[in-house]
PDB file of C-alpha atoms in Angstrom:
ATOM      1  CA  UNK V   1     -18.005  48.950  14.368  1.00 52.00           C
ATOM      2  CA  UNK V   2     -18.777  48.275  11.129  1.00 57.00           C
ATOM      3  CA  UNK V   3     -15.708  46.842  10.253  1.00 49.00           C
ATOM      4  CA  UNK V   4     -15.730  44.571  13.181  1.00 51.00           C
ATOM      5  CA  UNK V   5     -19.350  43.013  12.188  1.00 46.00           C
ATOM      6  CA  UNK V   6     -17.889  42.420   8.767  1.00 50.00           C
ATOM      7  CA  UNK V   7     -14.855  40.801  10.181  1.00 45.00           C
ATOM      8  CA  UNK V   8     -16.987  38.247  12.313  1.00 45.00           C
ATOM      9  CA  UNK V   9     -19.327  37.634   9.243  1.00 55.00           C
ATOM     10  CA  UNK V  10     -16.399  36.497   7.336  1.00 52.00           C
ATOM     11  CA  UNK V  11     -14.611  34.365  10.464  1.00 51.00           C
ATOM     12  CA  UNK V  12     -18.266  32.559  11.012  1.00 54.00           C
ATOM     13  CA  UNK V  13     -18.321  31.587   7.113  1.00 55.00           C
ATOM     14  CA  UNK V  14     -15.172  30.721   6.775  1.00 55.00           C
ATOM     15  CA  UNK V  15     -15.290  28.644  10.308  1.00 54.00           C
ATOM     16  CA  UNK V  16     -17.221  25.545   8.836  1.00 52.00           C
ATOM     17  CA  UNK V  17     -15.169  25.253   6.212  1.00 50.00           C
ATOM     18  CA  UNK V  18     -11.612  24.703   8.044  1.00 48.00           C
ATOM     19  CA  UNK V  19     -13.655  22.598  10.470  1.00 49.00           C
ATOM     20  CA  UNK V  20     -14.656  20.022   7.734  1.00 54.00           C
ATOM     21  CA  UNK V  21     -11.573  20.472   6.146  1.00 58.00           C
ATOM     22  CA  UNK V  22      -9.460  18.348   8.754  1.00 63.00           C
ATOM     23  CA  UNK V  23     -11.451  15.925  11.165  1.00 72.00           C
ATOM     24  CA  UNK V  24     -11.429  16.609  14.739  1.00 84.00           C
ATOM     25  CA  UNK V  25      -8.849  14.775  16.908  1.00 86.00           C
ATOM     26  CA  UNK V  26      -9.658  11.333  18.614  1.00 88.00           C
ATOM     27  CA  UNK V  27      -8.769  10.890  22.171  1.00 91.00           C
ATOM     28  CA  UNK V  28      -6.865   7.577  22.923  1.00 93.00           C
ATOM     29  CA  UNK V  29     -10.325   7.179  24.910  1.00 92.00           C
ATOM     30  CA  UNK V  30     -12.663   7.460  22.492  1.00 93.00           C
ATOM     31  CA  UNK V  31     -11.596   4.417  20.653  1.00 93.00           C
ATOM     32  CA  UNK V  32     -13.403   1.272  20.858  1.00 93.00           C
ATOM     33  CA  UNK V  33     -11.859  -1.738  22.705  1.00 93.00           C
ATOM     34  CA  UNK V  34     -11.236  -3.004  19.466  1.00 92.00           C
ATOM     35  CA  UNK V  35      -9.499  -0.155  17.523  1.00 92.00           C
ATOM     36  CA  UNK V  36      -7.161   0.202  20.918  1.00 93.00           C
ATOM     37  CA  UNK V  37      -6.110  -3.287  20.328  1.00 92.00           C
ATOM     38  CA  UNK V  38      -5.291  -2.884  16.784  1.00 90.00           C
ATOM     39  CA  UNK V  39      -3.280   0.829  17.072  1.00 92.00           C
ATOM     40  CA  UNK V  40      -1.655  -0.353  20.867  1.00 93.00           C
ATOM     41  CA  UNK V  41       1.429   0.182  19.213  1.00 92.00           C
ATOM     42  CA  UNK V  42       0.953   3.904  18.550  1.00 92.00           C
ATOM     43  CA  UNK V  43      -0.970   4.595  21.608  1.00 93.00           C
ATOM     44  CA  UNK V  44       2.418   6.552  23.495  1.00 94.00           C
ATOM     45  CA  UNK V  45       2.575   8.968  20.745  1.00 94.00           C
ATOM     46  CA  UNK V  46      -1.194   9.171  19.470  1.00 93.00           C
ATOM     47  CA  UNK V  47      -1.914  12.665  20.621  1.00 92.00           C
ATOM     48  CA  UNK V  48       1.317  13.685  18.786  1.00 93.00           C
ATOM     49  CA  UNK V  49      -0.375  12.272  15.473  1.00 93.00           C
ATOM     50  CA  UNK V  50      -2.411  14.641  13.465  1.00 94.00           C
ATOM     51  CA  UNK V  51      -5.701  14.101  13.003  1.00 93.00           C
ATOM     52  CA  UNK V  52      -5.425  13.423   9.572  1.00 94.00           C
ATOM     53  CA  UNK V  53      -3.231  10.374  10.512  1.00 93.00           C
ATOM     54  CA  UNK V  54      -5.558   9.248  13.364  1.00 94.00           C
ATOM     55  CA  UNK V  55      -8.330   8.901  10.609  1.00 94.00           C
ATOM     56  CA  UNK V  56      -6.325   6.948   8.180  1.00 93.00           C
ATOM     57  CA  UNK V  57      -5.184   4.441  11.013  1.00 93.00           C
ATOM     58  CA  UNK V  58      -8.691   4.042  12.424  1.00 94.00           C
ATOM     59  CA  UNK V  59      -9.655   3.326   8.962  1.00 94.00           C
ATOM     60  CA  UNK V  60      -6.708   0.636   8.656  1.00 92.00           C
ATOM     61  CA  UNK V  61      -7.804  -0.780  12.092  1.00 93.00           C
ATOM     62  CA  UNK V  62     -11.696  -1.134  10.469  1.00 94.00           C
ATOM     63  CA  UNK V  63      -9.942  -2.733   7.450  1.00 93.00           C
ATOM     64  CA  UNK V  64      -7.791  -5.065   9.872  1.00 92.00           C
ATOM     65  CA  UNK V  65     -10.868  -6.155  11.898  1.00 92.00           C
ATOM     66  CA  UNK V  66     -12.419  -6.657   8.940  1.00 94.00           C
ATOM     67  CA  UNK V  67     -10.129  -9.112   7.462  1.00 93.00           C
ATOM     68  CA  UNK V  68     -10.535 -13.275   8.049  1.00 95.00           C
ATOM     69  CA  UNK V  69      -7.006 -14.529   9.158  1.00 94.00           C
ATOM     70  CA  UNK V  70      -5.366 -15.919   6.081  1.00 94.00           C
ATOM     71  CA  UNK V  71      -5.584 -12.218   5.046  1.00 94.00           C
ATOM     72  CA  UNK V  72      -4.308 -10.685   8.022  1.00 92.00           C
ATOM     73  CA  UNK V  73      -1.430 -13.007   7.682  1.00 94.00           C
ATOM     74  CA  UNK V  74      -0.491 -12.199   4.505  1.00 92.00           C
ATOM     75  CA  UNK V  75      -0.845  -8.732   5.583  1.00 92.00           C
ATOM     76  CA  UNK V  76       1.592  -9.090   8.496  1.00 92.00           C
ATOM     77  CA  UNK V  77       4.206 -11.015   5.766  1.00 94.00           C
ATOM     78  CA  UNK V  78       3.226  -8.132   3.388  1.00 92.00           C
ATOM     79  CA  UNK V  79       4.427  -5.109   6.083  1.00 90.00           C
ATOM     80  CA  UNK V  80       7.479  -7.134   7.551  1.00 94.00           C
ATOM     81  CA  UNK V  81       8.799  -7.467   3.802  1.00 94.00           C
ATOM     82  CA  UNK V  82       8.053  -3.730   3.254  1.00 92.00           C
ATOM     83  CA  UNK V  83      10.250  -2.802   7.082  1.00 93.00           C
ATOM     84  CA  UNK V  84      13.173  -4.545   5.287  1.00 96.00           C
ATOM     85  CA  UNK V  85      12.780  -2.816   2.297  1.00 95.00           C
ATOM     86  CA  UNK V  86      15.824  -0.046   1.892  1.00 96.00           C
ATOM     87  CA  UNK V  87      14.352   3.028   0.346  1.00 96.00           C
ATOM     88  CA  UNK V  88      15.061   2.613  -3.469  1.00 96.00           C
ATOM     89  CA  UNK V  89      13.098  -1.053  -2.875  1.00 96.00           C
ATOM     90  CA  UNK V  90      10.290   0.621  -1.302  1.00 95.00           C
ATOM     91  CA  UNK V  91      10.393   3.125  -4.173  1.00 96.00           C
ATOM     92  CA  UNK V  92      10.260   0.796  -6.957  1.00 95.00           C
ATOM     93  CA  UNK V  93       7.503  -1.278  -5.302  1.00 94.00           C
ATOM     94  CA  UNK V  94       5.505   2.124  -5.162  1.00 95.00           C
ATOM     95  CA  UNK V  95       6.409   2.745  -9.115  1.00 96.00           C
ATOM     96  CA  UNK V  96       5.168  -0.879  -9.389  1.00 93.00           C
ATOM     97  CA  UNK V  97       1.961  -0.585  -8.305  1.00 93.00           C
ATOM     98  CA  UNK V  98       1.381   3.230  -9.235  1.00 95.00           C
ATOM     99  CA  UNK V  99       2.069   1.220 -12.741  1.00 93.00           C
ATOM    100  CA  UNK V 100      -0.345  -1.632 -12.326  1.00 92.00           C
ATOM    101  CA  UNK V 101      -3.072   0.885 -11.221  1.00 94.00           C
ATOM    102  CA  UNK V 102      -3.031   2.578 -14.888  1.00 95.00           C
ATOM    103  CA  UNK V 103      -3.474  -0.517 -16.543  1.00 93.00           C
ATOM    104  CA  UNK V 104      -7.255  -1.347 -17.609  1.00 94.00           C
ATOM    105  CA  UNK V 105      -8.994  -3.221 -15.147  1.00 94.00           C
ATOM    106  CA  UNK V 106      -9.030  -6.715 -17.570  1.00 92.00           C
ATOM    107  CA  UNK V 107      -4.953  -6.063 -17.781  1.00 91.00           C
ATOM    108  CA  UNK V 108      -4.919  -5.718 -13.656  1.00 92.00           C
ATOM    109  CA  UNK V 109      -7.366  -9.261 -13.672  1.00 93.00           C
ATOM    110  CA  UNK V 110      -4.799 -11.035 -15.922  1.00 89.00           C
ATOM    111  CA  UNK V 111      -2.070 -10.297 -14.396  1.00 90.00           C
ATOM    112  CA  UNK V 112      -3.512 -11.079 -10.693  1.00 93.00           C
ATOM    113  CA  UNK V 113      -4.222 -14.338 -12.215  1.00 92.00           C
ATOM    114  CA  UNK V 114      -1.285 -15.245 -13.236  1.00 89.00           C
ATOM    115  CA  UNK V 115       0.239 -14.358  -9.667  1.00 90.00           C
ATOM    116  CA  UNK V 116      -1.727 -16.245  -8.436  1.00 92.00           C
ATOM    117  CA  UNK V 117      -1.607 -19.194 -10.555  1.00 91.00           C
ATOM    118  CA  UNK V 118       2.074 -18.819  -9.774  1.00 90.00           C
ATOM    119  CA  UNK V 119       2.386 -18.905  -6.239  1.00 90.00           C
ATOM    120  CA  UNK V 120      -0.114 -22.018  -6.603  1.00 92.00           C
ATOM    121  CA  UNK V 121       2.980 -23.640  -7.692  1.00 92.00           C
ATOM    122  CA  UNK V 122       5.243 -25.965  -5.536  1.00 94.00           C
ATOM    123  CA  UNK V 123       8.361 -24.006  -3.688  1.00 93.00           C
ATOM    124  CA  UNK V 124      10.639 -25.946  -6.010  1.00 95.00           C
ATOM    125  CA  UNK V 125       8.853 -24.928  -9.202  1.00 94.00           C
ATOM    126  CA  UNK V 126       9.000 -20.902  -8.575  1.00 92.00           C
ATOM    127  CA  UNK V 127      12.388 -21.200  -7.020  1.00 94.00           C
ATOM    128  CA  UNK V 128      13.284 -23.547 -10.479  1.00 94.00           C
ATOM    129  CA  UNK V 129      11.064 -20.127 -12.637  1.00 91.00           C
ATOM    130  CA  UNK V 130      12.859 -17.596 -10.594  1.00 92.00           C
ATOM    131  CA  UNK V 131      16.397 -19.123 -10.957  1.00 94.00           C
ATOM    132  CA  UNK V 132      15.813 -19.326 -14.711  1.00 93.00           C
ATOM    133  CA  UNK V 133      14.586 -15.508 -14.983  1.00 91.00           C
ATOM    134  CA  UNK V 134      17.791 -14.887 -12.957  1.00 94.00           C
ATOM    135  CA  UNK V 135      20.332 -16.196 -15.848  1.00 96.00           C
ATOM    136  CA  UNK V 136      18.096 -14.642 -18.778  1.00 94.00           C
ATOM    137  CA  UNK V 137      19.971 -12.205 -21.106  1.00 94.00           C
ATOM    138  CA  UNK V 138      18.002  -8.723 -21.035  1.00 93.00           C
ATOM    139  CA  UNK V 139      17.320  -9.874 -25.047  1.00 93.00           C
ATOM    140  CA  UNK V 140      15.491 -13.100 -23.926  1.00 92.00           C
ATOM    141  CA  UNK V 141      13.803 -11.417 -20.634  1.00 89.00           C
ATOM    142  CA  UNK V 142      12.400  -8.649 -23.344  1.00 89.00           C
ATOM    143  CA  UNK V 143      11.334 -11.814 -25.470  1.00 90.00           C
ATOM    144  CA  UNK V 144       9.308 -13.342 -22.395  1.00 86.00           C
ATOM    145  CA  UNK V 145       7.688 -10.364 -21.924  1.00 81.00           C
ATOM    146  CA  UNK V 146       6.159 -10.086 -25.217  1.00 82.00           C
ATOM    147  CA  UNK V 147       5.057 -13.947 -25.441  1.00 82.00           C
ATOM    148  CA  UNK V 148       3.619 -13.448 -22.639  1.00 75.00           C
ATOM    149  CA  UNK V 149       2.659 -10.070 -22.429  1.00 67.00           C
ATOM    150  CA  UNK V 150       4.495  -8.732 -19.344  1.00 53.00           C
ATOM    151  CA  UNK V 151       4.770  -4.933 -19.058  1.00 53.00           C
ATOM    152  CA  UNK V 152       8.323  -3.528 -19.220  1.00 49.00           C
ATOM    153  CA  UNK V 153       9.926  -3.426 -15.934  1.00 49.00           C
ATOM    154  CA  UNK V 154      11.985  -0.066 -15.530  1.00 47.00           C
ATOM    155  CA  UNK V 155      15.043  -1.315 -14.398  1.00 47.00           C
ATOM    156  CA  UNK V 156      17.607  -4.325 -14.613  1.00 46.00           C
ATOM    157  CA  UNK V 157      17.410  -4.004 -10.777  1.00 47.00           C
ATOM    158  CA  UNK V 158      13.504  -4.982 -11.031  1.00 46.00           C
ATOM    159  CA  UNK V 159      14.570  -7.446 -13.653  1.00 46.00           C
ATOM    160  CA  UNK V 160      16.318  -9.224 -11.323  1.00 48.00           C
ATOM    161  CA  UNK V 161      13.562  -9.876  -8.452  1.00 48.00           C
ATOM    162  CA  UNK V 162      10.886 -11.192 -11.648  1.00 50.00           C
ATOM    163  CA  UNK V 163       9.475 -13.695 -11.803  1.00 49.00           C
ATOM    164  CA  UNK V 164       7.632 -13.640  -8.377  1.00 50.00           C
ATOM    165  CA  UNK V 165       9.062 -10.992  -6.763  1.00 49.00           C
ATOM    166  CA  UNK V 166       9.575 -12.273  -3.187  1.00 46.00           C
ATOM    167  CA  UNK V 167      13.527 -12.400  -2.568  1.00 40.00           C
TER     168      UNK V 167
END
């Protein structure tokens, strides 16, 4: 008896904690109008999803509804690039930006303004930019860097889709 008191004791403390540990599963139903529109294309296999995953795609959806529609587009250009990706692309970009997240914050600025001061420029001007990084020798792409400060890229591969990036 004794032993089956102590037993319950220690299943009733440990039950909060695995509750919070995961959050509870969302019914399709249970989402707003609005989050149904956003995740429609995962509604046939939602219950299937863990809960974990539910949470991070309502969160997306929030994000998404969030967002004015210049952003969403370049969202939507962002996650069709990424779907064409092969897997050592997607890879890299992931090394990429685990890379640019350890920089300082005034490195990260920099270097977003320089992006965008780039794509600011005409179609023919990056494609001119990006042609010309194409024909450097790795000696004069490691000399461009340091003028101008670039990190190292990690790879002649990555070396090859600079400056800009897009292909």
């Amino acid at each position: 008896m004794k032993m089956r008191g102590i037993v319950l004791i220690s299943l009733l403390c440990l039950w909060p904690t695995a509750t919070l540990a995961a959050p509870p599963a969302t019914g399709w139903s249970e989402l707003s109008p609005q989050e149904r529109e956003v995740l429609k294309p995962f509604e046939q296999r939602w219950t299937e999803l863990s809960p974990e995953r539910q949470q991070q795609l309502r969160q997306g959806a929030a994000r998404w509804q969030q967002m004015t529609p210049e952003e969403r587009n370049r969202a939507q250009e962002r996650m069709s690039r990424w779907r064409q990706m092969n897997p050592e692309e997607r890879a890299q970009t992931r090394e990429r930006y685990r890379n640019f997240r350890e920089l300082p914050p005034a490195e990260q600025k920099r270097l977003r303004q320089s992006h965008e001061r780039y794509q600011d420029l005409p179609p023919e001007e990056r494609e001119r930019l990006r042609e010309r990084w194409r024909t450097m020798t790795p000696e004069e792409r490691h000399e461009f860097r340091q003028k101008n400060r670039l990190p190292k890229q990690h790879s002649e591969s990555d070396d090859a889709a600079r400056p800009g990036s897009r292909r």
